[in-house]
Amino acid sequence: RAFLIDLDLAIKEQREKSSGARGKTGTRAFMAIGALLDDEEPHSFMHDLESFFWVFFWICIHYNGSQERVVPQFEKWNYADTEELAKQK
């Protein structure tokens, strides 16, 4: 079973202007560095590929078989401001 969320932020793939969302949306720990730093850069498939990398990285450092583990040095990614997070990545 799966759930689709944030459909209010869904956009047409072939659009002529931005989605209209105020600010950046998404989990910043998984956002591409270019997407974190540059509001003017158009979103590309490379941002999506980098986001997949960050999700995979997060899973690798947080999962250890049947035991969950948290790597403290990366937990602050959930709370760091945008520019600091981009530097840490």
Short mmCIF file of the N, C-alpha and C atoms (twelve columns), coordinates in Angstrom:
data_MODEL
# 
_entry.id   MODEL 
# 
loop_
_atom_site.group_PDB 
_atom_site.id 
_atom_site.type_symbol 
_atom_site.label_atom_id 
_atom_site.label_alt_id 
_atom_site.label_comp_id 
_atom_site.label_asym_id 
_atom_site.label_seq_id 
_atom_site.Cartn_x 
_atom_site.Cartn_y 
_atom_site.Cartn_z 
_atom_site.pdbx_PDB_model_num 
ATOM 1   N N  . ARG A 1  0.847  -1.169 0.000   1 
ATOM 2   C CA . ARG A 1  0.000  0.000  0.000   1 
ATOM 3   C C  . ARG A 1  0.893  1.232  0.000   1 
ATOM 4   N N  . ALA A 2  0.533  2.220  -0.776  1 
ATOM 5   C CA . ALA A 2  1.312  3.450  -0.869  1 
ATOM 6   C C  . ALA A 2  0.365  4.647  -0.848  1 
ATOM 7   N N  . PHE A 3  0.921  5.801  -0.510  1 
ATOM 8   C CA . PHE A 3  0.138  7.027  -0.443  1 
ATOM 9   C C  . PHE A 3  0.835  8.115  -1.245  1 
ATOM 10  N N  . LEU A 4  0.071  8.833  -2.016  1 
ATOM 11  C CA . LEU A 4  0.574  10.028 -2.677  1 
ATOM 12  C C  . LEU A 4  0.228  11.208 -1.790  1 
ATOM 13  N N  . ILE A 5  1.206  12.063 -1.543  1 
ATOM 14  C CA . ILE A 5  0.965  13.210 -0.675  1 
ATOM 15  C C  . ILE A 5  1.362  14.496 -1.387  1 
ATOM 16  N N  . ASP A 6  0.998  15.605 -0.817  1 
ATOM 17  C CA . ASP A 6  1.341  16.936 -1.325  1 
ATOM 18  C C  . ASP A 6  0.824  17.177 -2.738  1 
ATOM 19  N N  . LEU A 7  -0.344 16.636 -3.057  1 
ATOM 20  C CA . LEU A 7  -0.892 16.852 -4.391  1 
ATOM 21  C C  . LEU A 7  -1.237 18.313 -4.637  1 
ATOM 22  N N  . ASP A 8  -1.368 19.097 -3.571  1 
ATOM 23  C CA . ASP A 8  -1.615 20.525 -3.748  1 
ATOM 24  C C  . ASP A 8  -0.403 21.221 -4.360  1 
ATOM 25  N N  . LEU A 9  0.762  20.577 -4.312  1 
ATOM 26  C CA . LEU A 9  1.974  21.141 -4.904  1 
ATOM 27  C C  . LEU A 9  2.305  20.495 -6.249  1 
ATOM 28  N N  . ALA A 10 1.446  19.613 -6.732  1 
ATOM 29  C CA . ALA A 10 1.685  18.947 -8.013  1 
ATOM 30  C C  . ALA A 10 1.662  19.976 -9.137  1 
ATOM 31  N N  . ILE A 11 2.464  19.734 -10.154 1 
ATOM 32  C CA . ILE A 11 2.552  20.655 -11.285 1 
ATOM 33  C C  . ILE A 11 2.497  19.867 -12.584 1 
ATOM 34  N N  . LYS A 12 2.127  20.536 -13.644 1 
ATOM 35  C CA . LYS A 12 2.175  19.921 -14.963 1 
ATOM 36  C C  . LYS A 12 3.632  19.823 -15.388 1 
ATOM 37  N N  . GLU A 13 3.970  18.742 -16.045 1 
ATOM 38  C CA . GLU A 13 5.362  18.549 -16.457 1 
ATOM 39  C C  . GLU A 13 5.799  19.604 -17.470 1 
ATOM 40  N N  . GLN A 14 4.949  19.913 -18.421 1 
ATOM 41  C CA . GLN A 14 5.262  20.924 -19.433 1 
ATOM 42  C C  . GLN A 14 4.581  22.229 -19.029 1 
ATOM 43  N N  . ARG A 15 5.220  23.002 -18.185 1 
ATOM 44  C CA . ARG A 15 4.607  24.233 -17.700 1 
ATOM 45  C C  . ARG A 15 5.414  25.434 -18.171 1 
ATOM 46  N N  . GLU A 16 4.787  26.585 -18.145 1 
ATOM 47  C CA . GLU A 16 5.446  27.796 -18.613 1 
ATOM 48  C C  . GLU A 16 5.922  28.684 -17.483 1 
ATOM 49  N N  . LYS A 17 5.477  28.400 -16.258 1 
ATOM 50  C CA . LYS A 17 5.922  29.198 -15.118 1 
ATOM 51  C C  . LYS A 17 6.080  28.290 -13.908 1 
ATOM 52  N N  . SER A 18 6.603  28.826 -12.827 1 
ATOM 53  C CA . SER A 18 6.837  28.024 -11.626 1 
ATOM 54  C C  . SER A 18 5.523  27.566 -11.012 1 
ATOM 55  N N  . SER A 19 5.612  26.645 -10.071 1 
ATOM 56  C CA . SER A 19 4.422  26.048 -9.456  1 
ATOM 57  C C  . SER A 19 3.626  27.037 -8.616  1 
ATOM 58  N N  . GLY A 20 4.260  28.094 -8.155  1 
ATOM 59  C CA . GLY A 20 3.584  29.063 -7.305  1 
ATOM 60  C C  . GLY A 20 3.728  28.758 -5.824  1 
ATOM 61  N N  . ALA A 21 4.425  27.682 -5.499  1 
ATOM 62  C CA . ALA A 21 4.646  27.345 -4.091  1 
ATOM 63  C C  . ALA A 21 5.516  28.424 -3.461  1 
ATOM 64  N N  . ARG A 22 5.166  28.814 -2.249  1 
ATOM 65  C CA . ARG A 22 5.957  29.821 -1.542  1 
ATOM 66  C C  . ARG A 22 7.165  29.152 -0.915  1 
ATOM 67  N N  . GLY A 23 8.352  29.532 -1.319  1 
ATOM 68  C CA . GLY A 23 9.570  28.940 -0.777  1 
ATOM 69  C C  . GLY A 23 9.834  27.569 -1.374  1 
ATOM 70  N N  . LYS A 24 10.852 26.947 -0.867  1 
ATOM 71  C CA . LYS A 24 11.223 25.616 -1.338  1 
ATOM 72  C C  . LYS A 24 10.409 24.580 -0.587  1 
ATOM 73  N N  . THR A 25 9.997  23.558 -1.292  1 
ATOM 74  C CA . THR A 25 9.224  22.499 -0.660  1 
ATOM 75  C C  . THR A 25 10.004 21.199 -0.727  1 
ATOM 76  N N  . GLY A 26 9.779  20.351 0.234   1 
ATOM 77  C CA . GLY A 26 10.457 19.060 0.265   1 
ATOM 78  C C  . GLY A 26 11.310 18.929 1.513   1 
ATOM 79  N N  . THR A 27 11.847 17.764 1.702   1 
ATOM 80  C CA . THR A 27 12.731 17.496 2.835   1 
ATOM 81  C C  . THR A 27 14.131 17.931 2.443   1 
ATOM 82  N N  . ARG A 28 14.639 18.958 3.111   1 
ATOM 83  C CA . ARG A 28 15.909 19.562 2.703   1 
ATOM 84  C C  . ARG A 28 17.073 18.595 2.748   1 
ATOM 85  N N  . ALA A 29 17.049 17.624 3.654   1 
ATOM 86  C CA . ALA A 29 18.146 16.654 3.729   1 
ATOM 87  C C  . ALA A 29 18.271 15.862 2.433   1 
ATOM 88  N N  . PHE A 30 17.199 15.772 1.671   1 
ATOM 89  C CA . PHE A 30 17.210 14.994 0.433   1 
ATOM 90  C C  . PHE A 30 17.271 15.860 -0.817  1 
ATOM 91  N N  . MET A 31 17.297 17.164 -0.668  1 
ATOM 92  C CA . MET A 31 17.306 18.057 -1.826  1 
ATOM 93  C C  . MET A 31 18.693 18.150 -2.438  1 
ATOM 94  N N  . ALA A 32 18.731 18.303 -3.754  1 
ATOM 95  C CA . ALA A 32 19.989 18.500 -4.472  1 
ATOM 96  C C  . ALA A 32 20.620 19.822 -4.032  1 
ATOM 97  N N  . ILE A 33 21.936 19.868 -4.034  1 
ATOM 98  C CA . ILE A 33 22.645 21.080 -3.610  1 
ATOM 99  C C  . ILE A 33 22.246 22.269 -4.481  1 
ATOM 100 N N  . GLY A 34 22.180 22.064 -5.791  1 
ATOM 101 C CA . GLY A 34 21.781 23.147 -6.694  1 
ATOM 102 C C  . GLY A 34 20.391 23.668 -6.387  1 
ATOM 103 N N  . ALA A 35 19.489 22.782 -6.017  1 
ATOM 104 C CA . ALA A 35 18.125 23.192 -5.668  1 
ATOM 105 C C  . ALA A 35 18.105 23.949 -4.345  1 
ATOM 106 N N  . LEU A 36 19.008 23.601 -3.435  1 
ATOM 107 C CA . LEU A 36 19.078 24.301 -2.154  1 
ATOM 108 C C  . LEU A 36 19.570 25.732 -2.327  1 
ATOM 109 N N  . LEU A 37 20.563 25.917 -3.187  1 
ATOM 110 C CA . LEU A 37 21.245 27.203 -3.273  1 
ATOM 111 C C  . LEU A 37 20.683 28.169 -4.307  1 
ATOM 112 N N  . ASP A 38 20.135 27.666 -5.393  1 
ATOM 113 C CA . ASP A 38 19.800 28.542 -6.513  1 
ATOM 114 C C  . ASP A 38 18.314 28.501 -6.832  1 
ATOM 115 N N  . ASP A 39 17.614 29.592 -6.514  1 
ATOM 116 C CA . ASP A 39 16.184 29.684 -6.824  1 
ATOM 117 C C  . ASP A 39 15.938 29.898 -8.314  1 
ATOM 118 N N  . GLU A 40 16.924 30.443 -9.016  1 
ATOM 119 C CA . GLU A 40 16.751 30.781 -10.427 1 
ATOM 120 C C  . GLU A 40 17.031 29.600 -11.354 1 
ATOM 121 N N  . GLU A 41 17.798 28.627 -10.893 1 
ATOM 122 C CA . GLU A 41 18.153 27.489 -11.742 1 
ATOM 123 C C  . GLU A 41 16.922 26.619 -11.981 1 
ATOM 124 N N  . PRO A 42 16.600 26.324 -13.246 1 
ATOM 125 C CA . PRO A 42 15.442 25.464 -13.509 1 
ATOM 126 C C  . PRO A 42 15.695 24.044 -13.018 1 
ATOM 127 N N  . HIS A 43 14.652 23.418 -12.532 1 
ATOM 128 C CA . HIS A 43 14.753 22.047 -12.030 1 
ATOM 129 C C  . HIS A 43 15.028 21.112 -13.202 1 
ATOM 130 N N  . SER A 44 15.952 20.178 -13.012 1 
ATOM 131 C CA . SER A 44 16.263 19.221 -14.075 1 
ATOM 132 C C  . SER A 44 16.283 17.805 -13.514 1 
ATOM 133 N N  . PHE A 45 16.399 16.840 -14.409 1 
ATOM 134 C CA . PHE A 45 16.464 15.444 -13.976 1 
ATOM 135 C C  . PHE A 45 17.703 15.191 -13.121 1 
ATOM 136 N N  . MET A 46 18.744 15.997 -13.283 1 
ATOM 137 C CA . MET A 46 19.955 15.830 -12.475 1 
ATOM 138 C C  . MET A 46 19.662 16.121 -11.002 1 
ATOM 139 N N  . HIS A 47 18.787 17.077 -10.730 1 
ATOM 140 C CA . HIS A 47 18.375 17.334 -9.347  1 
ATOM 141 C C  . HIS A 47 17.683 16.099 -8.777  1 
ATOM 142 N N  . ASP A 48 16.831 15.472 -9.588  1 
ATOM 143 C CA . ASP A 48 16.125 14.270 -9.133  1 
ATOM 144 C C  . ASP A 48 17.102 13.132 -8.844  1 
ATOM 145 N N  . LEU A 49 18.085 12.938 -9.722  1 
ATOM 146 C CA . LEU A 49 19.080 11.881 -9.504  1 
ATOM 147 C C  . LEU A 49 19.880 12.130 -8.230  1 
ATOM 148 N N  . GLU A 50 20.267 13.387 -8.011  1 
ATOM 149 C CA . GLU A 50 21.007 13.700 -6.791  1 
ATOM 150 C C  . GLU A 50 20.132 13.479 -5.553  1 
ATOM 151 N N  . SER A 51 18.860 13.810 -5.645  1 
ATOM 152 C CA . SER A 51 17.950 13.570 -4.522  1 
ATOM 153 C C  . SER A 51 17.840 12.085 -4.207  1 
ATOM 154 N N  . PHE A 52 17.766 11.242 -5.245  1 
ATOM 155 C CA . PHE A 52 17.752 9.795  -5.019  1 
ATOM 156 C C  . PHE A 52 19.024 9.349  -4.296  1 
ATOM 157 N N  . PHE A 53 20.164 9.942  -4.682  1 
ATOM 158 C CA . PHE A 53 21.422 9.617  -4.003  1 
ATOM 159 C C  . PHE A 53 21.330 9.947  -2.524  1 
ATOM 160 N N  . TRP A 54 20.812 11.138 -2.166  1 
ATOM 161 C CA . TRP A 54 20.740 11.546 -0.761  1 
ATOM 162 C C  . TRP A 54 19.779 10.663 0.030   1 
ATOM 163 N N  . VAL A 55 18.693 10.210 -0.593  1 
ATOM 164 C CA . VAL A 55 17.781 9.279  0.087   1 
ATOM 165 C C  . VAL A 55 18.496 7.957  0.346   1 
ATOM 166 N N  . PHE A 56 19.196 7.442  -0.665  1 
ATOM 167 C CA . PHE A 56 19.939 6.187  -0.516  1 
ATOM 168 C C  . PHE A 56 21.014 6.320  0.564   1 
ATOM 169 N N  . PHE A 57 21.738 7.432  0.564   1 
ATOM 170 C CA . PHE A 57 22.763 7.711  1.569   1 
ATOM 171 C C  . PHE A 57 22.152 7.687  2.968   1 
ATOM 172 N N  . TRP A 58 21.002 8.354  3.122   1 
ATOM 173 C CA . TRP A 58 20.320 8.433  4.417   1 
ATOM 174 C C  . TRP A 58 19.930 7.042  4.906   1 
ATOM 175 N N  . ILE A 59 19.393 6.233  4.008   1 
ATOM 176 C CA . ILE A 59 19.011 4.865  4.376   1 
ATOM 177 C C  . ILE A 59 20.240 4.078  4.817   1 
ATOM 178 N N  . CYS A 60 21.327 4.198  4.082   1 
ATOM 179 C CA . CYS A 60 22.557 3.453  4.396   1 
ATOM 180 C C  . CYS A 60 23.120 3.804  5.769   1 
ATOM 181 N N  . ILE A 61 23.073 5.065  6.151   1 
ATOM 182 C CA . ILE A 61 23.668 5.448  7.435   1 
ATOM 183 C C  . ILE A 61 22.719 5.258  8.607   1 
ATOM 184 N N  . HIS A 62 21.426 5.039  8.327   1 
ATOM 185 C CA . HIS A 62 20.454 4.902  9.409   1 
ATOM 186 C C  . HIS A 62 19.942 3.493  9.629   1 
ATOM 187 N N  . TYR A 63 20.259 2.576  8.765   1 
ATOM 188 C CA . TYR A 63 19.682 1.239  8.882   1 
ATOM 189 C C  . TYR A 63 20.783 0.206  9.043   1 
ATOM 190 N N  . ASN A 64 20.619 -0.640 10.052  1 
ATOM 191 C CA . ASN A 64 21.606 -1.679 10.325  1 
ATOM 192 C C  . ASN A 64 20.854 -2.974 10.616  1 
ATOM 193 N N  . GLY A 65 20.473 -3.682 9.560   1 
ATOM 194 C CA . GLY A 65 19.732 -4.920 9.747   1 
ATOM 195 C C  . GLY A 65 18.414 -4.665 10.442  1 
ATOM 196 N N  . SER A 66 18.172 -5.387 11.504  1 
ATOM 197 C CA . SER A 66 16.903 -5.233 12.220  1 
ATOM 198 C C  . SER A 66 16.951 -4.112 13.251  1 
ATOM 199 N N  . GLN A 67 18.115 -3.510 13.424  1 
ATOM 200 C CA . GLN A 67 18.247 -2.425 14.401  1 
ATOM 201 C C  . GLN A 67 18.372 -1.097 13.672  1 
ATOM 202 N N  . GLU A 68 17.687 -0.125 14.205  1 
ATOM 203 C CA . GLU A 68 17.769 1.213  13.640  1 
ATOM 204 C C  . GLU A 68 18.920 1.943  14.321  1 
ATOM 205 N N  . ARG A 69 19.680 2.695  13.550  1 
ATOM 206 C CA . ARG A 69 20.744 3.483  14.169  1 
ATOM 207 C C  . ARG A 69 20.731 4.888  13.577  1 
ATOM 208 N N  . VAL A 70 21.141 5.808  14.361  1 
ATOM 209 C CA . VAL A 70 21.189 7.195  13.929  1 
ATOM 210 C C  . VAL A 70 22.625 7.663  14.022  1 
ATOM 211 N N  . VAL A 71 23.121 8.234  12.946  1 
ATOM 212 C CA . VAL A 71 24.474 8.772  12.931  1 
ATOM 213 C C  . VAL A 71 24.365 10.249 13.311  1 
ATOM 214 N N  . PRO A 72 24.803 10.611 14.519  1 
ATOM 215 C CA . PRO A 72 24.570 11.969 15.039  1 
ATOM 216 C C  . PRO A 72 25.062 13.095 14.133  1 
ATOM 217 N N  . GLN A 73 26.184 12.905 13.449  1 
ATOM 218 C CA . GLN A 73 26.713 14.002 12.645  1 
ATOM 219 C C  . GLN A 73 25.790 14.380 11.486  1 
ATOM 220 N N  . PHE A 74 24.919 13.482 11.073  1 
ATOM 221 C CA . PHE A 74 23.998 13.786 9.981   1 
ATOM 222 C C  . PHE A 74 22.606 14.168 10.470  1 
ATOM 223 N N  . GLU A 75 22.313 13.968 11.738  1 
ATOM 224 C CA . GLU A 75 21.005 14.347 12.268  1 
ATOM 225 C C  . GLU A 75 20.776 15.848 12.165  1 
ATOM 226 N N  . LYS A 76 21.843 16.645 12.254  1 
ATOM 227 C CA . LYS A 76 21.668 18.095 12.182  1 
ATOM 228 C C  . LYS A 76 21.243 18.556 10.788  1 
ATOM 229 N N  . TRP A 77 21.322 17.665 9.782   1 
ATOM 230 C CA . TRP A 77 20.837 18.014 8.445   1 
ATOM 231 C C  . TRP A 77 19.354 18.353 8.480   1 
ATOM 232 N N  . ASN A 78 18.627 17.812 9.437   1 
ATOM 233 C CA . ASN A 78 17.197 18.100 9.541   1 
ATOM 234 C C  . ASN A 78 16.929 19.513 10.038  1 
ATOM 235 N N  . TYR A 79 17.925 20.153 10.636  1 
ATOM 236 C CA . TYR A 79 17.708 21.445 11.283  1 
ATOM 237 C C  . TYR A 79 18.615 22.552 10.759  1 
ATOM 238 N N  . ALA A 80 19.615 22.215 9.947   1 
ATOM 239 C CA . ALA A 80 20.560 23.215 9.442   1 
ATOM 240 C C  . ALA A 80 19.856 24.147 8.462   1 
ATOM 241 N N  . ASP A 81 20.325 25.405 8.409   1 
ATOM 242 C CA . ASP A 81 19.740 26.300 7.415   1 
ATOM 243 C C  . ASP A 81 20.228 25.890 6.021   1 
ATOM 244 N N  . THR A 82 19.618 26.449 5.017   1 
ATOM 245 C CA . THR A 82 19.837 26.011 3.640   1 
ATOM 246 C C  . THR A 82 21.298 26.084 3.212   1 
ATOM 247 N N  . GLU A 83 21.954 27.212 3.457   1 
ATOM 248 C CA . GLU A 83 23.341 27.369 3.005   1 
ATOM 249 C C  . GLU A 83 24.288 26.474 3.788   1 
ATOM 250 N N  . GLU A 84 24.075 26.328 5.079   1 
ATOM 251 C CA . GLU A 84 24.920 25.459 5.898   1 
ATOM 252 C C  . GLU A 84 24.770 24.006 5.457   1 
ATOM 253 N N  . LEU A 85 23.563 23.594 5.170   1 
ATOM 254 C CA . LEU A 85 23.323 22.228 4.705   1 
ATOM 255 C C  . LEU A 85 24.036 21.976 3.382   1 
ATOM 256 N N  . ALA A 86 23.978 22.925 2.465   1 
ATOM 257 C CA . ALA A 86 24.666 22.771 1.179   1 
ATOM 258 C C  . ALA A 86 26.173 22.627 1.383   1 
ATOM 259 N N  . LYS A 87 26.756 23.397 2.308   1 
ATOM 260 C CA . LYS A 87 28.193 23.280 2.605   1 
ATOM 261 C C  . LYS A 87 28.526 21.921 3.195   1 
ATOM 262 N N  . GLN A 88 27.683 21.420 4.094   1 
ATOM 263 C CA . GLN A 88 27.935 20.126 4.732   1 
ATOM 264 C C  . GLN A 88 27.863 18.986 3.729   1 
ATOM 265 N N  . LYS A 89 26.974 19.101 2.765   1 
ATOM 266 C CA . LYS A 89 26.863 18.060 1.741   1 
ATOM 267 C C  . LYS A 89 28.102 18.073 0.877   1 
# 
